Short mmCIF file of C-alpha atoms in Angstrom, two decimals:
data_model
loop_
_atom_site.label_atom_id
_atom_site.label_comp_id
_atom_site.label_asym_id
_atom_site.label_seq_id
_atom_site.Cartn_x
_atom_site.Cartn_y
_atom_site.Cartn_z
CA UNK U 1 86.07 124.68 113.37
CA UNK U 2 83.09 122.58 112.42
CA UNK U 3 83.43 118.81 112.29
CA UNK U 4 82.41 117.19 109.05
CA UNK U 5 78.84 115.91 109.50
CA UNK U 6 77.30 113.05 107.58
CA UNK U 7 75.95 114.26 104.27
CA UNK U 8 74.53 112.86 101.06
CA UNK U 9 77.95 113.14 99.47
CA UNK U 10 79.48 110.87 102.08
CA UNK U 11 76.68 108.83 103.64
CA UNK U 12 74.22 107.95 100.85
CA UNK U 13 70.93 106.39 101.77
CA UNK U 14 70.22 102.82 100.76
CA UNK U 15 66.64 103.84 99.94
CA UNK U 16 65.73 105.37 96.60
CA UNK U 17 67.72 105.90 93.42
CA UNK U 18 71.27 107.20 93.53
CA UNK U 19 72.19 110.43 91.75
CA UNK U 20 75.64 111.57 90.72
CA UNK U 21 74.90 115.28 90.84
CA UNK U 22 78.46 116.49 91.19
CA UNK U 23 79.74 114.35 88.32
CA UNK U 24 76.74 115.21 86.13
CA UNK U 25 77.58 118.91 86.50
CA UNK U 26 81.32 118.30 86.29
CA UNK U 27 80.98 116.64 82.89
CA UNK U 28 78.59 119.21 81.44
CA UNK U 29 80.23 122.50 82.43
CA UNK U 30 83.41 124.27 81.47
CA UNK U 31 85.97 126.10 83.51
CA UNK U 32 87.51 125.49 86.93
CA UNK U 33 85.01 127.58 88.90
CA UNK U 34 81.96 125.74 87.66
CA UNK U 35 83.41 122.24 87.29
CA UNK U 36 85.00 121.92 90.73
CA UNK U 37 82.20 123.32 92.87
CA UNK U 38 84.16 126.39 93.93
CA UNK U 39 81.02 128.25 94.96
CA UNK U 40 78.58 130.48 93.12
CA UNK U 41 79.72 133.70 91.51
CA UNK U 42 77.85 135.61 94.19
CA UNK U 43 79.53 133.71 97.01
CA UNK U 44 82.98 134.10 95.51
CA UNK U 45 82.46 137.83 95.03
CA UNK U 46 81.35 138.21 98.66
CA UNK U 47 84.39 136.27 99.89
CA UNK U 48 86.81 138.30 97.73
CA UNK U 49 85.35 141.58 99.01
CA UNK U 50 85.87 140.41 102.57
CA UNK U 51 89.31 138.80 102.20
CA UNK U 52 91.14 140.82 99.56
CA UNK U 53 91.37 144.46 100.76
CA UNK U 54 93.83 146.80 99.09
CA UNK U 55 97.31 145.76 100.39
CA UNK U 56 100.05 148.10 101.41
CA UNK U 57 103.14 148.20 99.13
CA UNK U 58 105.33 146.85 101.95
CA UNK U 59 103.26 143.71 102.23
CA UNK U 60 103.99 142.62 98.67
CA UNK U 61 107.34 144.14 97.90
CA UNK U 62 109.11 140.83 97.50
CA UNK U 63 106.48 139.30 95.23
CA UNK U 64 106.80 142.43 93.15
CA UNK U 65 110.54 141.93 92.86
CA UNK U 66 109.92 138.27 92.03
CA UNK U 67 107.60 139.20 89.19
CA UNK U 68 110.02 141.89 87.95
CA UNK U 69 112.35 138.96 87.34
CA UNK U 70 109.76 137.55 84.97
CA UNK U 71 109.49 140.63 82.75
CA UNK U 72 113.05 141.98 83.04
CA UNK U 73 115.23 139.00 83.93
CA UNK U 74 118.00 137.88 81.54
CA UNK U 75 116.96 134.30 82.30
CA UNK U 76 113.90 134.71 80.05
CA UNK U 77 115.13 135.77 76.63
CA UNK U 78 112.95 133.21 74.79
CA UNK U 79 109.87 134.76 76.38
CA UNK U 80 110.55 138.47 76.61
CA UNK U 81 112.36 138.80 73.26
CA UNK U 82 110.01 140.49 70.84
CA UNK U 83 107.68 141.80 73.52
CA UNK U 84 106.31 145.23 72.66
CA UNK U 85 106.10 148.00 75.23
CA UNK U 86 102.36 147.35 75.37
CA UNK U 87 102.96 143.69 76.22
CA UNK U 88 105.38 144.63 78.97
CA UNK U 89 102.87 147.08 80.39
CA UNK U 90 100.11 144.44 80.37
CA UNK U 91 102.48 142.06 82.11
CA UNK U 92 103.20 144.55 84.89
CA UNK U 93 99.51 145.32 85.23
CA UNK U 94 98.28 141.73 85.43
CA UNK U 95 101.07 140.58 87.79
CA UNK U 96 101.13 143.76 89.89
CA UNK U 97 101.52 143.33 93.67
CA UNK U 98 97.86 144.16 94.32
CA UNK U 99 96.71 141.67 91.71
CA UNK U 100 99.07 138.96 92.97
CA UNK U 101 97.59 139.46 96.43
CA UNK U 102 94.06 139.21 95.08
CA UNK U 103 94.75 136.15 92.97
CA UNK U 104 96.48 134.32 95.83
CA UNK U 105 93.50 135.03 98.11
CA UNK U 106 91.31 133.54 95.39
CA UNK U 107 93.61 130.54 95.08
CA UNK U 108 93.50 129.75 98.80
CA UNK U 109 89.80 130.37 99.22
CA UNK U 110 88.47 128.56 96.18
CA UNK U 111 91.11 126.20 94.84
CA UNK U 112 93.21 124.98 97.75
CA UNK U 113 90.43 122.71 99.10
CA UNK U 114 90.58 120.89 95.76
CA UNK U 115 94.36 120.71 95.67
CA UNK U 116 95.62 120.75 99.31
CA UNK U 117 99.34 120.37 98.62
CA UNK U 118 100.55 123.59 100.28
CA UNK U 119 100.88 124.23 103.99
CA UNK U 120 99.08 127.54 104.14
CA UNK U 121 99.92 128.60 107.72
CA UNK U 122 103.64 128.77 106.83
CA UNK U 123 103.23 129.87 103.21
CA UNK U 124 104.94 133.23 102.66
CA UNK U 125 105.23 134.47 99.04
CA UNK U 126 108.64 135.85 99.98
CA UNK U 127 109.98 132.31 100.25
CA UNK U 128 108.62 130.92 97.00
CA UNK U 129 109.90 131.26 93.41
CA UNK U 130 108.22 133.65 91.01
CA UNK U 131 107.41 130.82 88.62
CA UNK U 132 105.25 129.12 91.21
CA UNK U 133 103.57 132.37 92.29
CA UNK U 134 102.75 133.22 88.70
CA UNK U 135 101.21 129.78 88.13
CA UNK U 136 99.15 130.01 91.29
CA UNK U 137 98.07 133.50 90.26
CA UNK U 138 96.73 132.17 86.95
CA UNK U 139 94.46 129.74 88.83
CA UNK U 140 93.36 132.44 91.24
CA UNK U 141 92.56 134.80 88.39
CA UNK U 142 90.39 132.14 86.75
CA UNK U 143 88.31 131.88 89.91
CA UNK U 144 87.61 135.53 90.69
CA UNK U 145 84.30 136.91 89.43
CA UNK U 146 85.83 139.67 87.32
CA UNK U 147 85.63 138.65 83.67
CA UNK U 148 88.55 140.99 82.87
CA UNK U 149 90.84 139.11 85.26
CA UNK U 150 89.73 135.78 83.88
CA UNK U 151 90.24 136.83 80.29
CA UNK U 152 93.69 138.26 80.98
CA UNK U 153 94.78 135.05 82.73
CA UNK U 154 94.10 133.10 79.56
CA UNK U 155 96.27 135.56 77.62
CA UNK U 156 99.28 134.78 79.86
CA UNK U 157 99.00 130.99 79.91
CA UNK U 158 101.41 130.43 77.02
CA UNK U 159 104.11 132.78 78.33
CA UNK U 160 103.98 131.38 81.85
CA UNK U 161 103.93 127.81 80.46
CA UNK U 162 107.16 128.38 78.56
CA UNK U 163 108.79 130.05 81.57
CA UNK U 164 107.75 127.39 84.09
CA UNK U 165 108.92 124.48 81.91
CA UNK U 166 112.29 126.15 81.34
CA UNK U 167 113.07 125.97 85.07
CA UNK U 168 116.29 123.93 85.58
CA UNK U 169 114.71 122.46 88.71
CA UNK U 170 111.94 120.94 86.60
CA UNK U 171 114.17 117.93 86.00
CA UNK U 172 113.73 114.17 85.65
CA UNK U 173 117.12 113.48 87.22
CA UNK U 174 116.47 111.22 90.22
CA UNK U 175 117.04 112.79 93.59
CA UNK U 176 119.43 110.46 95.48
CA UNK U 177 117.67 108.53 98.21
CA UNK U 178 119.18 108.67 101.60
CA UNK U 179 118.16 107.24 104.91
CA UNK U 180 120.01 110.04 106.63
CA UNK U 181 119.48 113.76 106.25
CA UNK U 182 117.01 115.07 103.69
CA UNK U 183 118.53 117.42 101.12
CA UNK U 184 115.93 120.08 101.83
CA UNK U 185 117.04 122.77 99.33
CA UNK U 186 117.14 120.36 96.40
CA UNK U 187 113.87 118.69 97.32
CA UNK U 188 112.07 122.00 97.85
CA UNK U 189 113.31 123.40 94.58
CA UNK U 190 112.18 120.30 92.65
CA UNK U 191 108.85 120.25 94.48
CA UNK U 192 108.13 123.89 93.71
CA UNK U 193 108.98 123.38 90.04
CA UNK U 194 106.68 120.34 89.92
CA UNK U 195 103.79 122.24 91.50
CA UNK U 196 104.22 125.16 89.17
CA UNK U 197 104.04 122.88 86.16
CA UNK U 198 101.02 121.08 87.62
CA UNK U 199 99.26 124.44 87.98
CA UNK U 200 99.84 125.12 84.33
CA UNK U 201 98.50 121.73 83.27
CA UNK U 202 95.39 122.34 85.35
CA UNK U 203 94.73 125.75 83.85
CA UNK U 204 95.29 124.50 80.31
CA UNK U 205 93.12 121.42 80.83
CA UNK U 206 90.10 123.31 82.16
CA UNK U 207 90.50 126.87 80.84
CA UNK U 208 92.66 126.55 77.78
CA UNK U 209 91.87 126.38 74.09
CA UNK U 210 91.42 123.07 72.31
CA UNK U 211 95.10 122.93 71.30
CA UNK U 212 96.20 123.86 74.84
CA UNK U 213 94.06 121.10 76.33
CA UNK U 214 95.59 118.54 73.95
CA UNK U 215 99.12 119.76 74.67
CA UNK U 216 98.56 119.70 78.40
CA UNK U 217 97.15 116.19 78.40
CA UNK U 218 99.43 114.58 75.81
CA UNK U 219 102.72 116.42 76.30
CA UNK U 220 103.03 118.62 79.38
CA UNK U 221 101.48 116.18 81.80
CA UNK U 222 103.85 113.45 80.58
CA UNK U 223 106.70 115.75 81.67
CA UNK U 224 105.00 116.29 85.02
CA UNK U 225 104.78 112.53 85.58
CA UNK U 226 108.46 112.10 84.73
CA UNK U 227 109.50 114.77 87.24
CA UNK U 228 107.24 113.29 89.91
CA UNK U 229 109.04 109.97 89.45
CA UNK U 230 112.33 111.64 90.30
CA UNK U 231 111.42 111.51 94.00
CA UNK U 232 112.45 108.19 95.53
CA UNK U 233 110.08 106.15 97.72
CA UNK U 234 112.08 106.83 100.89
CA UNK U 235 111.42 110.56 100.45
CA UNK U 236 107.70 110.01 99.94
CA UNK U 237 106.83 108.54 103.33
CA UNK U 238 106.82 109.62 106.93
CA UNK U 239 107.73 106.26 108.36
CA UNK U 240 107.70 105.92 112.12
CA UNK U 241 105.88 108.96 113.52
CA UNK U 242 107.79 108.63 116.78
CA UNK U 243 110.75 110.34 115.18
CA UNK U 244 108.61 113.44 115.00
CA UNK U 245 106.98 113.26 118.42
CA UNK U 246 109.89 112.01 120.54
CA UNK U 247 112.80 114.14 119.35
CA UNK U 248 113.44 117.44 121.10
CA UNK U 249 113.85 119.76 118.08
CA UNK U 250 110.14 120.48 117.68
CA UNK U 251 110.29 123.19 115.00
CA UNK U 252 112.76 121.24 112.83
CA UNK U 253 110.55 118.17 113.04
CA UNK U 254 107.54 120.22 112.04
CA UNK U 255 109.42 121.67 109.08
CA UNK U 256 110.49 118.22 107.85
CA UNK U 257 106.98 116.87 108.35
CA UNK U 258 105.48 119.68 106.28
CA UNK U 259 107.96 119.13 103.43
CA UNK U 260 107.36 115.39 103.32
CA UNK U 261 103.59 115.77 103.53
CA UNK U 262 103.65 118.30 100.68
CA UNK U 263 105.69 115.82 98.64
CA UNK U 264 103.30 112.95 99.40
CA UNK U 265 100.26 115.01 98.48
CA UNK U 266 101.78 116.47 95.34
CA UNK U 267 102.77 113.09 93.91
CA UNK U 268 99.40 111.68 94.94
CA UNK U 269 97.66 114.43 92.96
CA UNK U 270 99.83 113.73 89.93
CA UNK U 271 98.50 110.15 90.11
CA UNK U 272 94.94 111.48 90.55
CA UNK U 273 95.19 113.81 87.52
CA UNK U 274 96.45 110.88 85.45
CA UNK U 275 93.36 108.94 86.51
CA UNK U 276 91.19 111.96 85.84
CA UNK U 277 92.29 111.83 82.21
CA UNK U 278 91.50 108.10 82.23
CA UNK U 279 88.00 108.67 83.65
CA UNK U 280 86.86 111.70 81.67
CA UNK U 281 88.97 111.61 78.51
CA UNK U 282 89.50 107.85 78.10
CA UNK U 283 93.23 108.42 77.96
CA UNK U 284 95.42 105.37 78.74
CA UNK U 285 96.99 105.69 82.22
CA UNK U 286 100.62 106.73 82.34
CA UNK U 287 101.23 105.69 85.93
CA UNK U 288 100.95 102.23 87.39
CA UNK U 289 99.50 101.34 90.76
CA UNK U 290 102.86 99.79 91.67
CA UNK U 291 104.23 103.36 91.63
CA UNK U 292 102.05 104.17 94.64
CA UNK U 293 104.78 103.01 96.97
CA UNK U 294 104.31 106.25 98.87
CA UNK U 295 102.82 107.15 102.20
CA UNK U 296 99.17 107.99 102.79
CA UNK U 297 98.20 111.61 103.22
CA UNK U 298 97.98 112.55 106.88
CA UNK U 299 94.74 113.71 108.57
CA UNK U 300 93.93 117.33 107.71
CA UNK U 301 94.37 118.72 111.28
CA UNK U 302 97.99 117.48 111.22
CA UNK U 303 98.67 119.20 107.93
CA UNK U 304 96.70 122.37 108.66
CA UNK U 305 98.15 123.04 112.12
CA UNK U 306 98.96 126.73 112.51
CA UNK U 307 101.92 126.24 114.83
CA UNK U 308 104.33 123.57 115.99
CA UNK U 309 102.48 122.94 119.24
CA UNK U 310 99.12 122.34 117.48
CA UNK U 311 100.89 120.09 114.98
CA UNK U 312 102.52 118.05 117.74
CA UNK U 313 99.16 117.54 119.43
CA UNK U 314 97.59 116.25 116.20
CA UNK U 315 100.65 114.21 115.25
CA UNK U 316 100.58 112.43 118.60
CA UNK U 317 96.87 111.74 118.17
CA UNK U 318 97.53 110.34 114.69
CA UNK U 319 100.45 108.20 115.92
CA UNK U 320 98.13 106.55 118.45
CA UNK U 321 95.63 105.39 115.82
CA UNK U 322 95.82 101.91 114.29
CA UNK U 323 96.58 103.41 110.87
CA UNK U 324 99.11 105.91 112.23
CA UNK U 325 101.09 103.26 114.01
CA UNK U 326 101.47 101.12 110.86
CA UNK U 327 101.93 103.79 108.18
CA UNK U 328 101.13 101.54 105.18
CA UNK U 329 101.90 102.72 101.66
CA UNK U 330 99.15 103.39 99.18
CA UNK U 331 100.22 100.33 97.18
CA UNK U 332 99.75 98.22 100.32
CA UNK U 333 96.26 99.68 100.76
CA UNK U 334 95.45 98.69 97.17
CA UNK U 335 96.58 95.13 97.87
CA UNK U 336 94.38 95.01 100.97
CA UNK U 337 91.28 96.38 99.29
CA UNK U 338 91.59 93.83 96.45
CA UNK U 339 91.45 90.89 98.83
CA UNK U 340 88.42 88.63 98.94
CA UNK U 341 88.18 89.01 102.74
CA UNK U 342 90.51 91.49 104.44
CA UNK U 343 91.52 90.62 108.01
CA UNK U 344 90.02 92.48 110.96
CA UNK U 345 93.28 94.39 111.36
CA UNK U 346 93.20 95.41 107.71
CA UNK U 347 89.61 96.60 108.05
CA UNK U 348 90.73 98.88 110.91
CA UNK U 349 93.31 100.45 108.64
CA UNK U 350 90.85 100.99 105.79
CA UNK U 351 88.19 102.56 108.04
CA UNK U 352 90.65 105.12 109.44
CA UNK U 353 91.66 106.56 106.10
CA UNK U 354 91.03 110.21 105.25
CA UNK U 355 88.73 111.39 102.47
CA UNK U 356 91.74 112.10 100.23
CA UNK U 357 93.07 108.57 100.70
CA UNK U 358 89.62 107.05 100.09
CA UNK U 359 89.33 109.14 96.94
CA UNK U 360 92.76 107.98 95.73
CA UNK U 361 91.78 104.34 96.14
CA UNK U 362 88.44 104.85 94.40
CA UNK U 363 90.18 106.58 91.52
CA UNK U 364 92.79 103.85 91.23
CA UNK U 365 90.02 101.38 90.36
CA UNK U 366 89.71 103.08 86.99
CA UNK U 367 93.18 101.95 86.04
CA UNK U 368 92.15 98.35 86.67
CA UNK U 369 88.84 98.84 84.85
CA UNK U 370 90.51 100.57 81.85
CA UNK U 371 92.87 97.65 81.30
CA UNK U 372 90.08 95.14 81.96
CA UNK U 373 87.83 96.68 79.28
CA UNK U 374 90.70 97.41 76.87
CA UNK U 375 92.07 93.90 76.57
CA UNK U 376 91.13 90.24 76.68
CA UNK U 377 88.63 89.36 79.38
CA UNK U 378 90.12 87.82 82.49
CA UNK U 379 88.06 86.16 85.17
CA UNK U 380 90.75 86.77 87.77
CA UNK U 381 91.03 90.47 86.96
CA UNK U 382 87.24 90.85 87.07
CA UNK U 383 87.17 89.17 90.46
CA UNK U 384 89.81 91.59 91.82
CA UNK U 385 87.79 94.54 90.59
CA UNK U 386 84.60 93.26 92.23
CA UNK U 387 86.39 92.66 95.52
CA UNK U 388 87.93 96.12 95.39
CA UNK U 389 84.65 97.91 94.72
CA UNK U 390 82.79 95.94 97.38
CA UNK U 391 85.46 96.38 100.07
CA UNK U 392 85.88 100.10 99.36
CA UNK U 393 82.14 100.72 99.79
CA UNK U 394 82.05 98.80 103.05
CA UNK U 395 85.03 100.71 104.45
CA UNK U 396 83.70 104.10 103.34
CA UNK U 397 80.23 103.54 104.85
CA UNK U 398 81.74 102.35 108.16
CA UNK U 399 84.46 104.98 108.58
CA UNK U 400 85.61 105.43 112.19
CA UNK U 401 85.24 108.79 113.93
CA UNK U 402 88.68 110.34 114.37
CA UNK U 403 88.00 112.66 117.27
CA UNK U 404 90.41 115.59 117.17
CA UNK U 405 91.51 114.47 113.70
CA UNK U 406 88.05 115.00 112.19
CA UNK U 407 87.86 116.65 108.80
CA UNK U 408 85.93 119.81 107.85
CA UNK U 409 83.28 119.80 105.17
CA UNK U 410 82.20 123.33 106.01
CA UNK U 411 84.23 126.19 107.41
CA UNK U 412 83.90 129.81 108.42
CA UNK U 413 84.40 132.51 105.81
CA UNK U 414 88.02 133.23 106.74
CA UNK U 415 88.94 129.52 106.92
CA UNK U 416 87.53 128.26 103.62
CA UNK U 417 90.94 126.82 102.72
CA UNK U 418 90.49 124.20 105.49
CA UNK U 419 87.47 122.44 104.07
CA UNK U 420 87.44 119.27 102.03
CA UNK U 421 87.16 119.82 98.25
CA UNK U 422 85.80 117.51 95.59
CA UNK U 423 87.31 114.50 97.39
CA UNK U 424 84.15 114.46 99.49
CA UNK U 425 82.34 113.15 96.41
CA UNK U 426 84.42 109.96 96.44
CA UNK U 427 81.21 107.89 96.61
CA UNK U 428 80.04 109.33 93.30
CA UNK U 429 83.34 108.30 91.70
CA UNK U 430 82.85 104.82 93.17
CA UNK U 431 79.37 104.64 91.63
CA UNK U 432 80.71 105.75 88.27
CA UNK U 433 83.39 103.07 88.51
CA UNK U 434 80.69 100.46 89.09
CA UNK U 435 78.71 101.77 86.10
CA UNK U 436 81.76 101.64 83.84
CA UNK U 437 82.77 98.20 85.07
CA UNK U 438 79.29 96.67 84.68
CA UNK U 439 78.18 98.72 81.69
CA UNK U 440 77.35 95.69 79.53
CA UNK U 441 74.93 94.44 82.17
CA UNK U 442 73.09 97.76 82.11
CA UNK U 443 73.02 97.78 78.29
CA UNK U 444 73.93 101.43 78.17
CA UNK U 445 73.50 102.23 74.52
CA UNK U 446 76.16 101.48 71.99
CA UNK U 447 78.97 101.37 74.53
CA UNK U 448 78.55 97.61 74.88
CA UNK U 449 80.51 97.03 71.66
CA UNK U 450 82.94 94.12 71.67
CA UNK U 451 84.52 91.83 69.18
CA UNK U 452 83.86 88.19 69.98
CA UNK U 453 86.54 85.62 69.23
CA UNK U 454 86.97 81.92 69.72
CA UNK U 455 89.05 82.44 72.88
CA UNK U 456 86.76 84.99 74.56
CA UNK U 457 86.04 88.67 74.06
CA UNK U 458 88.25 91.63 73.29
CA UNK U 459 86.53 94.74 74.58
CA UNK U 460 86.58 98.07 72.86
CA UNK U 461 86.84 100.05 76.07
CA UNK U 462 84.41 101.75 78.40
CA UNK U 463 84.11 104.78 76.11
CA UNK U 464 84.00 104.83 72.33
CA UNK U 465 86.58 107.57 71.70
CA UNK U 466 90.07 107.50 73.18
CA UNK U 467 91.93 110.57 74.43
CA UNK U 468 89.05 112.94 73.75
CA UNK U 469 89.03 116.42 75.29
CA UNK U 470 85.19 116.38 75.36
CA UNK U 471 83.61 114.80 78.46
CA UNK U 472 80.26 114.37 76.73
CA UNK U 473 80.70 110.60 76.59
CA UNK U 474 80.90 110.35 80.35
CA UNK U 475 78.03 112.80 80.79
CA UNK U 476 75.77 110.69 78.60
CA UNK U 477 76.73 107.62 80.60
CA UNK U 478 75.72 109.37 83.85
CA UNK U 479 72.43 110.61 82.40
CA UNK U 480 71.56 107.10 81.25
CA UNK U 481 72.38 105.83 84.73
CA UNK U 482 70.04 108.36 86.31
CA UNK U 483 67.26 107.26 83.97
CA UNK U 484 67.59 103.70 85.20
CA UNK U 485 66.94 104.75 88.86
CA UNK U 486 69.37 102.27 90.33
CA UNK U 487 69.91 102.19 94.10
CA UNK U 488 72.78 101.44 96.46
CA UNK U 489 73.01 97.76 95.59
CA UNK U 490 74.65 98.44 92.25
CA UNK U 491 77.12 95.58 92.61
#
C-alpha cells in the first residue's frame, strides 16, 4: 500500500494561477469513463486483460441463476412479456456468467473508487440480489474498452430500470428505529435496493439519452431520495466505537460495522448526487443540510480491511483519534465550519476528516450558495458562506497525518479499488464554489444578471438556465476563471 502523498489536487501552491483541470474536463466530456477520470482507454484495457481471465463455470454458477431469474422469473411479467426469442438470447448473452464477471471486475477497478459504498473484501455475488448485480454490471460495461459491451449496456438500461424500481424493497416506508438490535435482513434488503436504483440513475445521467437523463434527474432520483430518507438517524451512525472494540464477538461486530458504514456512505452519496445536480445542472436541491444528521464516513483502512483482525486494528486506531472519540454528525460539522472562529477542539475535528468527508462539506456549500443567489440577498447568509469557505480551506490545507489510517491516492494494479476517486479533487470544487459565490465581483459575462428593487436585490441564480442537462454553462464559467489567472487568495 502506498500512502497518499501531497499532490496538486490536494495541496495547491499559493504561487501562480489556479487551474480546475478536473472540472474543466468533467464539464466538457461525456460518459462515465471520461468524466470521472477512470483512466485512459489503454490503461483500462491493460487492467482488464490482467484482472478478468476467463472464469470457470463453477465460479459464477449462482450469479447465472440470479440472472436467469431476470429473464425467466414470473416476478417480471411487465418486462419479459412481449420479448422475442432474439431479445431473450441477447439478454442471456449480455448477462452471461463470463460477462457478469468481466463487468464486475470493471466496476471494482474503475468505478468503486468514485463510489466506495461496498465492502469489497466480503462482497460475494452469491449473497447479493440479481437486481443489484445487473445494475452494477451496466456500470462496469460502460467502463470497459469494448464498444460492443458499451453499446449493449445502453440497450438494457430501460429494462433493468423498470425491474429495479419494481423491487418491493425499494420502499419509502420508514424502517423502525431501535436502540437495540439492528434488523439486519430488512436493512440489507432496503440498502441493496437503494444502491441498485442509484446505479441506474448514474448510468442514465451520464450514459443515457436526453430523455433518460431528464427522467433520472427529475423523477427517478426523487424516488432514490425518498427511499434514502426511510433510514432513521440512529441507523446511520456508529456512535461510541468502544462497542466495536471492547465486545468479545469480533466477527459480529465487524459485520455490523460494515453494514452501518455502507449505509452511511450510501446516504452520503445520495446527498452528493443531489448537490451534483445543483452544481452542474442548476437543479434546486431536494435534500436539506439538516438531513445530514448522519455519521461521518470512517477512514478508508477501517472500511477496506480484508479481515476482522485488520479491521479491529484500524478501528482501535480510529477510536483513539480526536475525531473518532467524538463521532460528530455531518450536520454538526456543517455548524462548526460555518462559525466565525471555531474553537481549537473543533479545528482538531475538522483537520482529521477524510477526503470523502471534506468533499461532502465542500459540496454542501453549493446548497447555501444556490439559495443565496436564488432569493433576496441576506447579509447574514453571505457571512455564513464566507466563513464556511474560509474555514474549509484552512482545515483542508492543514490536514493532520493519520498514520496507519492514511488514505491511498495511488495503488498497485490489483488493488485499484482501494484508491481515492474524484473526492481527491475537493479543492477544485471549493474553488468553483468561490467562483459561483463571488461571480458578480469577477464580472463573468452575462451571469451577473439581477433585478434591483427598493428593498435590495433578487438574484437570478448562479447559472442562467435551471435544470439543464447540458453542463456547458459551468464549463464556460471555468474557462472564464482560467482566463482571469486568479491565485489561491480567491476569497
